[in-house]
Coordinates of C-alpha atoms (C1' of nucleotides) in Angstrom, one line a residue:
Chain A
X143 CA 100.1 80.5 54.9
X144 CA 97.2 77.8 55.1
X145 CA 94.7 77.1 57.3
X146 CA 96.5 75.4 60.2
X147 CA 92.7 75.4 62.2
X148 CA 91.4 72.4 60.7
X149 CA 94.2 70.3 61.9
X150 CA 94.4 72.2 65.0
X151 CA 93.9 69.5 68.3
X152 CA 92.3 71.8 70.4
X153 CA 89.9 72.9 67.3
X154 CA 86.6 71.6 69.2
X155 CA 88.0 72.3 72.6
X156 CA 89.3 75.9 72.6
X157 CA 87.3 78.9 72.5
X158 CA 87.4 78.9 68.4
X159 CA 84.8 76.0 68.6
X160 CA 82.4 78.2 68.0
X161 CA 83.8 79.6 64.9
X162 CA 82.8 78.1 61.4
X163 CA 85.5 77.8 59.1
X164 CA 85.4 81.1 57.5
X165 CA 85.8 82.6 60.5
X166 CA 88.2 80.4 61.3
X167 CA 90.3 81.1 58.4
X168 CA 89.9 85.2 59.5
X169 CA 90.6 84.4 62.9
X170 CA 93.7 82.4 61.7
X171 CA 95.2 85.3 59.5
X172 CA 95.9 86.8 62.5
X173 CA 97.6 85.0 64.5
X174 CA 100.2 82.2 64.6
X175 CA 101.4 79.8 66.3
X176 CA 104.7 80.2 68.7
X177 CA 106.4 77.3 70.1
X178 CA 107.9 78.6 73.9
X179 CA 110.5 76.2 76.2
X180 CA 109.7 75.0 79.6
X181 CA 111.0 77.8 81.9
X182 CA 110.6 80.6 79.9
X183 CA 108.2 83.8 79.9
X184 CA 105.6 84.5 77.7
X185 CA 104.1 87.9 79.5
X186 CA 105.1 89.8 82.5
X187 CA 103.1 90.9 85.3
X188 CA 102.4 94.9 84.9
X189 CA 103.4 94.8 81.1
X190 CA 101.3 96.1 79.3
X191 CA 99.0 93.5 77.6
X192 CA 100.1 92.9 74.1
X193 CA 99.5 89.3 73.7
X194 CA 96.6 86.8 74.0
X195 CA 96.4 83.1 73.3
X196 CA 95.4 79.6 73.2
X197 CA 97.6 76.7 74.4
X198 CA 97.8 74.0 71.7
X199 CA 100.2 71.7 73.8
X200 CA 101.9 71.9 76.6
X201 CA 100.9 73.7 80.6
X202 CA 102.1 77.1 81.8
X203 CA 101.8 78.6 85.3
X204 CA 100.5 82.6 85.7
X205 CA 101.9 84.1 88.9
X206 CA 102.0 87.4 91.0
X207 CA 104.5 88.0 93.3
X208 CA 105.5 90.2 95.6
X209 CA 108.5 92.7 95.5
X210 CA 110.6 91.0 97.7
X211 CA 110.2 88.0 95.6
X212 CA 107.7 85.5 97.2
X213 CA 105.7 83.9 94.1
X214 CA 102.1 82.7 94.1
X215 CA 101.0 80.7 91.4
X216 CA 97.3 81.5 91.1
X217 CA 96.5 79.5 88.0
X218 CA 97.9 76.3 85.4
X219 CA 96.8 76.9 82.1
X220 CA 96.3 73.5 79.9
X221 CA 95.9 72.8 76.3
X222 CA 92.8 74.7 74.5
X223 CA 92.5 77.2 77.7
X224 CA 93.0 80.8 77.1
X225 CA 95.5 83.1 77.9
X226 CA 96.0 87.0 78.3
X227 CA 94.1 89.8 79.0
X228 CA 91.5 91.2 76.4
X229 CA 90.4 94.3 76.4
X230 CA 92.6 95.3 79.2
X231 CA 96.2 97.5 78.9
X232 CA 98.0 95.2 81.4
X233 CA 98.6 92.0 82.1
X234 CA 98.0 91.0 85.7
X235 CA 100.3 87.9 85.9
X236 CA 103.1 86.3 84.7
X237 CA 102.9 83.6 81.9
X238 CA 105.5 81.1 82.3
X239 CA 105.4 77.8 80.4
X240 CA 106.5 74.6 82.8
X241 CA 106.6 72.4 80.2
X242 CA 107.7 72.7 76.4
X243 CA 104.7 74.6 74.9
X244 CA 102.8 75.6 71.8
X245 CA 100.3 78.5 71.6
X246 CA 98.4 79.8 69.0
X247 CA 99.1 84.0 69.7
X248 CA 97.3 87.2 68.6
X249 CA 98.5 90.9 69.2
X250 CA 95.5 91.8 71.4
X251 CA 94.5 94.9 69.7
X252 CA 93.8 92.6 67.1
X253 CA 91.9 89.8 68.5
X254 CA 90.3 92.5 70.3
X255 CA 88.4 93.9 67.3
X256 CA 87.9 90.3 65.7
X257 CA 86.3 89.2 69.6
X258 CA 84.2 92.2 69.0
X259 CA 82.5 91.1 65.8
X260 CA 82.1 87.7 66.7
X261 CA 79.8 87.5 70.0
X262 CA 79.7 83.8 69.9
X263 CA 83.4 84.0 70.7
X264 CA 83.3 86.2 73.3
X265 CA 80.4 84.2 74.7
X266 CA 82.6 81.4 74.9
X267 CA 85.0 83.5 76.3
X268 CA 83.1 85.0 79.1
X269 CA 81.8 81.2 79.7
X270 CA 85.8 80.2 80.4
X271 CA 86.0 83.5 82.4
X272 CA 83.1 82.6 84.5
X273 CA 84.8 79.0 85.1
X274 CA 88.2 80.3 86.0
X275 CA 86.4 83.0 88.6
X276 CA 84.2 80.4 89.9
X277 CA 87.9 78.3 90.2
X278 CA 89.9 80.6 91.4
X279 CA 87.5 81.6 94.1
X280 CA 87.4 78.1 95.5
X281 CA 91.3 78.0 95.4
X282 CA 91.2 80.8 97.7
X283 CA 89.6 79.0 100.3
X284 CA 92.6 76.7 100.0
X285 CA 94.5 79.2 100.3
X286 CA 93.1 80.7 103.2
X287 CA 91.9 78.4 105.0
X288 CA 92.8 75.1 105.0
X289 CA 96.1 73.2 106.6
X290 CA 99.1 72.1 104.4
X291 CA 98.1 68.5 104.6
X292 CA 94.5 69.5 103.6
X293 CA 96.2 71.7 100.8
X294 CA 98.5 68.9 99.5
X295 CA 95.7 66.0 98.9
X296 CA 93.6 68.6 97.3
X297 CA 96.0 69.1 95.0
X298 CA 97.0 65.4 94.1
X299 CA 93.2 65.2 93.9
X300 CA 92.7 68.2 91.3
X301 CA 95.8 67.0 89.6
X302 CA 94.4 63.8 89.1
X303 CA 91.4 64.7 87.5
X304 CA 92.8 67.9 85.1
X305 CA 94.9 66.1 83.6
X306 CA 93.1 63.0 82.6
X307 CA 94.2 64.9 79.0
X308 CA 91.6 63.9 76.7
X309 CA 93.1 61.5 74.7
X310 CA 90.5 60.2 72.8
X311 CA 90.1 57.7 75.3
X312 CA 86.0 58.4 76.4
X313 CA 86.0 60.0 79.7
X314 CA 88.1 57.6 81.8
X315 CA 87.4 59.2 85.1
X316 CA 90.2 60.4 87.6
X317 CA 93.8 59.6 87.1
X318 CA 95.6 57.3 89.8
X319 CA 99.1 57.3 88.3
X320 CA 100.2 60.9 86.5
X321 CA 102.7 62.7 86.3
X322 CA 103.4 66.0 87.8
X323 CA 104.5 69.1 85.1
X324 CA 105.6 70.9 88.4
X325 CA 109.1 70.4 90.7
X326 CA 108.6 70.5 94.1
X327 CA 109.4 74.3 94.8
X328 CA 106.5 75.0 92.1
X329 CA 104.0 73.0 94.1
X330 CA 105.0 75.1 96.9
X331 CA 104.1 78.1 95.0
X332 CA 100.9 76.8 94.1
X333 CA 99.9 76.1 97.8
X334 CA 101.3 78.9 100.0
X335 CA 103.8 76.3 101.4
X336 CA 107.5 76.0 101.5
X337 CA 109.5 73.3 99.8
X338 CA 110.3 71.3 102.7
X339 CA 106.6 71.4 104.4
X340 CA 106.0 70.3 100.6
X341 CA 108.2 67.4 100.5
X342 CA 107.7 66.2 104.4
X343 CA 104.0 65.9 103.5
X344 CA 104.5 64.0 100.3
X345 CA 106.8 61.5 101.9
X346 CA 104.1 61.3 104.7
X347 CA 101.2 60.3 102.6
X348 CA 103.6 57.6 100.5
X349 CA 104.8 56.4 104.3
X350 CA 101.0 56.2 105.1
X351 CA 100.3 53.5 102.1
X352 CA 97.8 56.7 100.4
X353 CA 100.1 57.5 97.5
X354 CA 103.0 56.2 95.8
X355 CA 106.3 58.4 94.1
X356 CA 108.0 56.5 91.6
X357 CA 110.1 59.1 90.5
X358 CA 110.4 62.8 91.0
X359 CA 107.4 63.7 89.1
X360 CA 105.0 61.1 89.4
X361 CA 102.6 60.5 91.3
X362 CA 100.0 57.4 91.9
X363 CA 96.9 57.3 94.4
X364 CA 96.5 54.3 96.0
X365 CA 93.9 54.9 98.3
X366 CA 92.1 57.8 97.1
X367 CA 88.9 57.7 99.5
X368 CA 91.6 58.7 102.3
X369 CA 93.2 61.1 100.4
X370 CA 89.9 62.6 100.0
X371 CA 89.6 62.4 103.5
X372 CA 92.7 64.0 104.2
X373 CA 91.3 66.7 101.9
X374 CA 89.3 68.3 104.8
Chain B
X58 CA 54.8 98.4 86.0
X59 CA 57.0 101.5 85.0
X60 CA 60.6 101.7 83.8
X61 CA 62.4 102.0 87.0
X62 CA 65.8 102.3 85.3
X63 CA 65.8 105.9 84.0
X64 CA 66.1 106.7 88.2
X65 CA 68.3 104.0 89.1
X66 CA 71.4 105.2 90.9
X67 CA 73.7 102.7 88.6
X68 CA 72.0 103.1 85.5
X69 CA 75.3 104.6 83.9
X70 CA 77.8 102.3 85.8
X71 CA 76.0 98.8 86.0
X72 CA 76.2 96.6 82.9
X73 CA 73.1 98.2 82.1
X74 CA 75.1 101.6 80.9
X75 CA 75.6 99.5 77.4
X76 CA 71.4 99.3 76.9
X77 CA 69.5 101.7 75.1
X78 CA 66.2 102.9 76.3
X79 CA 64.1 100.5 74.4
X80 CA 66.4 97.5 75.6
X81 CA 66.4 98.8 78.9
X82 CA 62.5 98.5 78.9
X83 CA 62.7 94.7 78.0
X84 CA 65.3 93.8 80.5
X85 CA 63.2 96.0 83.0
X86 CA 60.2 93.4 82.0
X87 CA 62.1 90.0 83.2
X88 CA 63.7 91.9 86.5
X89 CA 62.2 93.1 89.6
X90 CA 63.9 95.0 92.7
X91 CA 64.3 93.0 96.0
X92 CA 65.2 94.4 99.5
X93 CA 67.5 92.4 101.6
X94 CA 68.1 93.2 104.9
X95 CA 71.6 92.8 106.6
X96 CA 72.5 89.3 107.4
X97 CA 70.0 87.3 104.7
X98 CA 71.4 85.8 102.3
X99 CA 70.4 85.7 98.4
X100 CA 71.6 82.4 97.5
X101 CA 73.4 79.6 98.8
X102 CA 76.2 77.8 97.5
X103 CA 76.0 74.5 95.5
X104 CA 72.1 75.5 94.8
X105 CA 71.4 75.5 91.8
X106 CA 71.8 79.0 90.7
X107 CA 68.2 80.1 90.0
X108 CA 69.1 83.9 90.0
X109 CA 71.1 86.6 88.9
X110 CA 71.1 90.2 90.2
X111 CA 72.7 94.0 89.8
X112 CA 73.7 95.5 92.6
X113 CA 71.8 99.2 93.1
X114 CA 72.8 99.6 96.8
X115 CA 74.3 98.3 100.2
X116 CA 77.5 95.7 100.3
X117 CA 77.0 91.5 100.2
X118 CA 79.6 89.1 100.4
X119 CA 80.4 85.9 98.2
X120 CA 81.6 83.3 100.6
X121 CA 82.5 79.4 100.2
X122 CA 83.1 77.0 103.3
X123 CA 84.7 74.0 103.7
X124 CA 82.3 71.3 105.5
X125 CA 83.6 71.5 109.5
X126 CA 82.8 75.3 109.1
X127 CA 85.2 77.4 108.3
X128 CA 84.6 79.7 106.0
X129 CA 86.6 82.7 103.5
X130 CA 85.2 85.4 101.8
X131 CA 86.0 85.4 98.6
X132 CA 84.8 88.3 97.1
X133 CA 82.9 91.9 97.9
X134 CA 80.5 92.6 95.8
X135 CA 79.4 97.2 95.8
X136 CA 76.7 99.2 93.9
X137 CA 76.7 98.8 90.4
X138 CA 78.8 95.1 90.8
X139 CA 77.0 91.8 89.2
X140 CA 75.9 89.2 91.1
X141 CA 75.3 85.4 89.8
X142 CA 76.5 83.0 87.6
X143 CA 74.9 83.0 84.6
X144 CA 75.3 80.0 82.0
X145 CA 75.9 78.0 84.4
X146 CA 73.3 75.6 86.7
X147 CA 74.9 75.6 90.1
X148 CA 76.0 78.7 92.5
X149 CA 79.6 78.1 93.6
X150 CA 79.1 80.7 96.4
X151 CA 76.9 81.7 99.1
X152 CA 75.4 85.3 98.4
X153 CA 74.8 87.6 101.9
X154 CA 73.9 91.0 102.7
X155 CA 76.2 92.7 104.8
X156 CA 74.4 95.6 104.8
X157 CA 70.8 96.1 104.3
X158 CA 70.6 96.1 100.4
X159 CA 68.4 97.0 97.0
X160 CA 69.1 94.4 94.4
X161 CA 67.5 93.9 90.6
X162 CA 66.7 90.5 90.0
X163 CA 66.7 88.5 87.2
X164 CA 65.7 84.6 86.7
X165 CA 68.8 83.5 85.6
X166 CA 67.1 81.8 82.4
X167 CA 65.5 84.3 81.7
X168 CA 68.0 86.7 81.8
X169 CA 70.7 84.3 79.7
X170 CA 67.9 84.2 76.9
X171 CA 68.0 88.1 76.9
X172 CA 72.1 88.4 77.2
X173 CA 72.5 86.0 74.3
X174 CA 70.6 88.6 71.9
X175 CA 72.1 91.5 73.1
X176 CA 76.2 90.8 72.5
X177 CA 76.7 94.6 73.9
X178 CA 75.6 93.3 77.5
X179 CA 77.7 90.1 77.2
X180 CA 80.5 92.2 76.3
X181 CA 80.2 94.3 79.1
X182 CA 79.9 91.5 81.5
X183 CA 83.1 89.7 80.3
X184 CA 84.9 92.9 80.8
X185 CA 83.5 92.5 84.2
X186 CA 84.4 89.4 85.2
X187 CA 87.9 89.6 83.7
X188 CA 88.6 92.7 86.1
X189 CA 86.9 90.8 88.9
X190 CA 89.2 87.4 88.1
X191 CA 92.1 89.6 88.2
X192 CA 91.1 90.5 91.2
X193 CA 90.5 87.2 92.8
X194 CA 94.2 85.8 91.5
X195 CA 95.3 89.2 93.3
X196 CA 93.9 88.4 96.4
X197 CA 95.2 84.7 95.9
X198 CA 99.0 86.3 96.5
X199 CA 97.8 88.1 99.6
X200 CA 96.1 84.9 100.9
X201 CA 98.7 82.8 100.2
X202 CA 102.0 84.5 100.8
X203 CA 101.3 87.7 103.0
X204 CA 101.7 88.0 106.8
X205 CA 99.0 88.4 109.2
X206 CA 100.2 92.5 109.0
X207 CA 101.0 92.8 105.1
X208 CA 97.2 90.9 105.3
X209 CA 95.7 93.8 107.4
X210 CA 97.4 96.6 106.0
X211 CA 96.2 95.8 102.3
X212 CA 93.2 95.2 103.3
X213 CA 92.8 98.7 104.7
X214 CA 94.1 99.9 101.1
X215 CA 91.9 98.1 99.4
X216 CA 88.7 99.5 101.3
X217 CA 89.8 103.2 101.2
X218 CA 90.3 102.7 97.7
X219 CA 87.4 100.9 97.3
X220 CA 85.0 102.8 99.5
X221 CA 85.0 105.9 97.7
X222 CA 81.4 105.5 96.9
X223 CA 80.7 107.3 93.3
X224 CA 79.3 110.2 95.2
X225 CA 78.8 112.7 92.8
X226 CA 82.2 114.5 93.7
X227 CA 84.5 114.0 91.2
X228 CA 86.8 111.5 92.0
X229 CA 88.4 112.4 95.5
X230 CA 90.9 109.4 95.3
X231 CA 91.2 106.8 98.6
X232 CA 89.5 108.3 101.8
X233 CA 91.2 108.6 104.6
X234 CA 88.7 107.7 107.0
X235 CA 85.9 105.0 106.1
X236 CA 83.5 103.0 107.8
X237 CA 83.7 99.2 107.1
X238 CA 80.4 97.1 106.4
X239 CA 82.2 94.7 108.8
X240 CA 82.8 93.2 111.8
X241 CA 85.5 91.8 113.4
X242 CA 85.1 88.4 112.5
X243 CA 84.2 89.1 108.9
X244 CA 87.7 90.6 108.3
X245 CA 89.1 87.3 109.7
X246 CA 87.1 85.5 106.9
X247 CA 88.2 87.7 103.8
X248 CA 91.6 88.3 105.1
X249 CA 92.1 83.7 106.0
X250 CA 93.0 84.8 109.9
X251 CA 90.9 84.7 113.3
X252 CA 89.3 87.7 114.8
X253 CA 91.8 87.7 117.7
X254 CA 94.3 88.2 115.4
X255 CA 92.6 91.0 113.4
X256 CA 91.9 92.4 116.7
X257 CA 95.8 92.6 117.8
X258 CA 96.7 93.8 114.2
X259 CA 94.3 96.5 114.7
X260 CA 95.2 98.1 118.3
X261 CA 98.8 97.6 117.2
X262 CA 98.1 100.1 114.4
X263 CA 96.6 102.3 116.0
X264 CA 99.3 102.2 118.9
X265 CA 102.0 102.5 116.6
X266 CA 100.0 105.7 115.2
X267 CA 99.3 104.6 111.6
X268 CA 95.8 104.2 112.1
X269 CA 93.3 105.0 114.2
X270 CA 89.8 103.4 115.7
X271 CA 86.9 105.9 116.3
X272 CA 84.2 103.3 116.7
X273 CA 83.8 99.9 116.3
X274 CA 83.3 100.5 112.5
X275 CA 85.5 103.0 111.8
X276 CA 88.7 103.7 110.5
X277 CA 90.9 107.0 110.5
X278 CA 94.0 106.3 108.0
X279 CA 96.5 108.7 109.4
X280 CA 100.2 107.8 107.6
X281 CA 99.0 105.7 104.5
X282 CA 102.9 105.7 103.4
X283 CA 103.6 103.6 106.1
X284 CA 100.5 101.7 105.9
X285 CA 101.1 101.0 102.5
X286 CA 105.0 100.1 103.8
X287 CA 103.8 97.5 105.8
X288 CA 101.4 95.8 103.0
X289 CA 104.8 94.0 102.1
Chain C
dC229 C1' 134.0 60.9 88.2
dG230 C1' 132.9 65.3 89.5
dT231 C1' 129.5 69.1 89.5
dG232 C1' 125.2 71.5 89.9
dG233 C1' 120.5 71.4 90.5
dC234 C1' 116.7 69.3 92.9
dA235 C1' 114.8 66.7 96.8
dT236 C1' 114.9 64.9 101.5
dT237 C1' 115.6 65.0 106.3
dG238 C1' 116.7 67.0 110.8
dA239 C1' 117.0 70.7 114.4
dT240 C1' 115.3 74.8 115.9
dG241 C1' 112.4 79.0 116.0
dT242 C1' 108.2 81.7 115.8
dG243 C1' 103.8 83.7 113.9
dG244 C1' 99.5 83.0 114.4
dC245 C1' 96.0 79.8 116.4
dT246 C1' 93.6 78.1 120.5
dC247 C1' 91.6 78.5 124.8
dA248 C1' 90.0 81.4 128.3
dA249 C1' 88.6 85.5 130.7
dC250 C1' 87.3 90.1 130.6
dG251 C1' 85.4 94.7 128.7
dA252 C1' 82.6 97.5 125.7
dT253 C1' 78.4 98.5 123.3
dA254 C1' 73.8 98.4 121.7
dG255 C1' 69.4 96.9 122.2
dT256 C1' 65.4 95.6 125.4
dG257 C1' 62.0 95.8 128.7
dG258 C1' 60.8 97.4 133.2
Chain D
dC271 C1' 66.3 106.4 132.5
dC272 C1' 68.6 102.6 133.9
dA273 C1' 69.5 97.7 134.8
dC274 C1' 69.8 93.5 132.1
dT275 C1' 71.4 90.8 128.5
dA276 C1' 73.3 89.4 124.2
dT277 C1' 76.7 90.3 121.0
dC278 C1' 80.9 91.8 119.7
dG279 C1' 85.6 93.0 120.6
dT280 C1' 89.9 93.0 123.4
dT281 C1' 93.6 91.0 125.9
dG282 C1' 96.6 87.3 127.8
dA283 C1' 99.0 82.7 128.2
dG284 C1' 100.5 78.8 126.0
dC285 C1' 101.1 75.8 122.2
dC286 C1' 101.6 73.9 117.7
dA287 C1' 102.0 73.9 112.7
dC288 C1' 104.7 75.5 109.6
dA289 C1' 108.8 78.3 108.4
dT290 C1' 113.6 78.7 108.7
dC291 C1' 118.2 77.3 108.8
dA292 C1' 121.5 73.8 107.8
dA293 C1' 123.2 69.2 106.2
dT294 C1' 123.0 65.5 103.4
dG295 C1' 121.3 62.5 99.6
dC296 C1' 120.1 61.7 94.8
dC297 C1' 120.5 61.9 89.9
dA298 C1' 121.4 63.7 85.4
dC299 C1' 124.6 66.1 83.1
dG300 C1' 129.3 67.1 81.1

DNA sequence: CGTGGCATTGATGTGGCTCAACGATAGTGG
DNA sequence: CCACTATCGTTGAGCCACATCAATGCCACG
């Protein structure tokens, strides 16, 4: 097998930036790369942990849910982010991908030991960490707090500016026409909302002249100072 | 000044427990204890974050708000937790005492500059704050999904799991009766509800026997299998 | 031209919020 | 020690935002 790193796109993006390339060629013998369809699983919730990754193309949801089935999406995972537990024996959400996806995987155990001999990984690593807390704690004032049509313009609003994908355009700014990699019922998951609250709100906003819809899955902002209004 | 660390209470639970005595003498040069009484706050959110701190007693709160006011806790933060966000320049939450509490200080360049040479300490604090992001996108289910009562009842859980405070006895698994380090309106905040609410849930648990209410602060767990039946 | 999976729309219900009053408790100063 | 007051918690009545239940519409697929 050769060195697929140097071609890599996420190579100066992902966590193995910080690797030179003999690292990079260790770091590569033990993984590969796995290409996964839109819908299906890469890791269960309670599992046991025997996977970690990077995402080379493509965006995946991790979710909890309860027993009685209700889902909450509590994070979307985009190219070069990391994936998986380290140094922990289960994994805590379910990996699904939404769209058709590529990863880069290790078995844990062993990017474990290689993490542990490279600190400049791991410092990159507990860097992203420190991001996704810092995220994840603000989406749970969302969560908890805020109404469905303050919830629904901060998410076009997010949307629009996570997914300005790096092309190697140089940092154009927000997005005002995307489109979605989520349906309407996955939305819903991500906002502690139901499908139709989902959908009535949408339609609002485009009946209100503050976004546009296309088609099913895109999205355009045309006023975006209200939206941001509307954002509470 | 001495090395206060040998008698510190979290010495072997703190990310400290991964320093040797020498190293523990150098960190012990750039940090300083601070008393906080119950109510102050340590930092403020969107401040640039100046500091970074370890926990040695009492209970704080992280806590983000939107700008009319409203407000969610977003995380709890014990003896022997991490406070802080280091490698980073701004605080994305507000830091308060809930309790009167001891906390060791760091500048937070100054204590980056010492992490980056000691990958032991960086290791232990990205085991930290993957535990604690697991956490978080726990709680982001219960925010987001849970009823007011599967809200409650978790939350009791949570503290009796939570409160068994390291005494020296040997792991006596969840207490059964616990006094919160919160009022009323502070269980509204971390649980996304108002106090009236909170207040309902909590004579109705104690009317329908699960629970009961010795003081203001208290809480007497008396049929935790139907508790834990009605955290959904 | 159906068929099945999403999305929209409407009618109705209800859980938790809002507003308002009252009660309990702890601290304070006479 | 007790009245006074501020703070916190409880309780009730009413309402509204969002969920639920139920049709109907829209495509993309064979």
């Amino acid at each position: 097998m050769s060195i697929a790193c140097d071609t890599c796109v996420v190579r100066n993006r992902a966590i193995c930036s910080v690797l030179d390339t003999d690292e990079l060629v260790a770091l590569n013998r033990i993984g590969r790369t796995r290409t996964i369809s839109a819908g299906q699983t890469l890791m269960w919730e309670g599992e046991d942990s025997a996977l970690v990754a990077n995402v080379l193309d493509g965006v995946l949801k991790l979710s909890t849910g309860t027993e009685d089935g209700r889902e909450q999406i509590v994070g979307i995972v985009y190219p070069a982010d990391f994936i998986g537990r380290p140094f922990g024996a289960r994994a805590q959400q379910t990996v699904t991908a939404l769209t058709e996806a590529r990863v880069c995987v290790f078995a844990r155990g062993d990017f474990d030991a290689f993490a542990r001999e490279h600190p400049a990984l791991e410092h990159k690593l507990l860097q992203r960490t420190l991001t996704e807390l810092d995220r994840a704690r603000h989406w749970m004032l969302l969560l908890g707090r805020k109404s469905a049509m303050e919830k629904m313009a901060s998410f076009l609003l997010e949307m629009s500016e996570r997914l300005v994908q790096n092309g190697c355009t140089p940092d154009a700014g927000p997005l005002d026409r995307f489109a979605l990699p989520f349906g309407r019922q996955q939305i819903a998951d991500i906002l502690g909302l139901t499908i139709e609250t989902v959908s009535r709100l949408l339609t609002k906003l485009k009946n209100d002249g503050v976004i546009d819809l296309p088609s099913r899955r895109e999205v355009t902002i045309l006023q975006r100072d209200i939206l941001r209004h509307r954002a509470g």
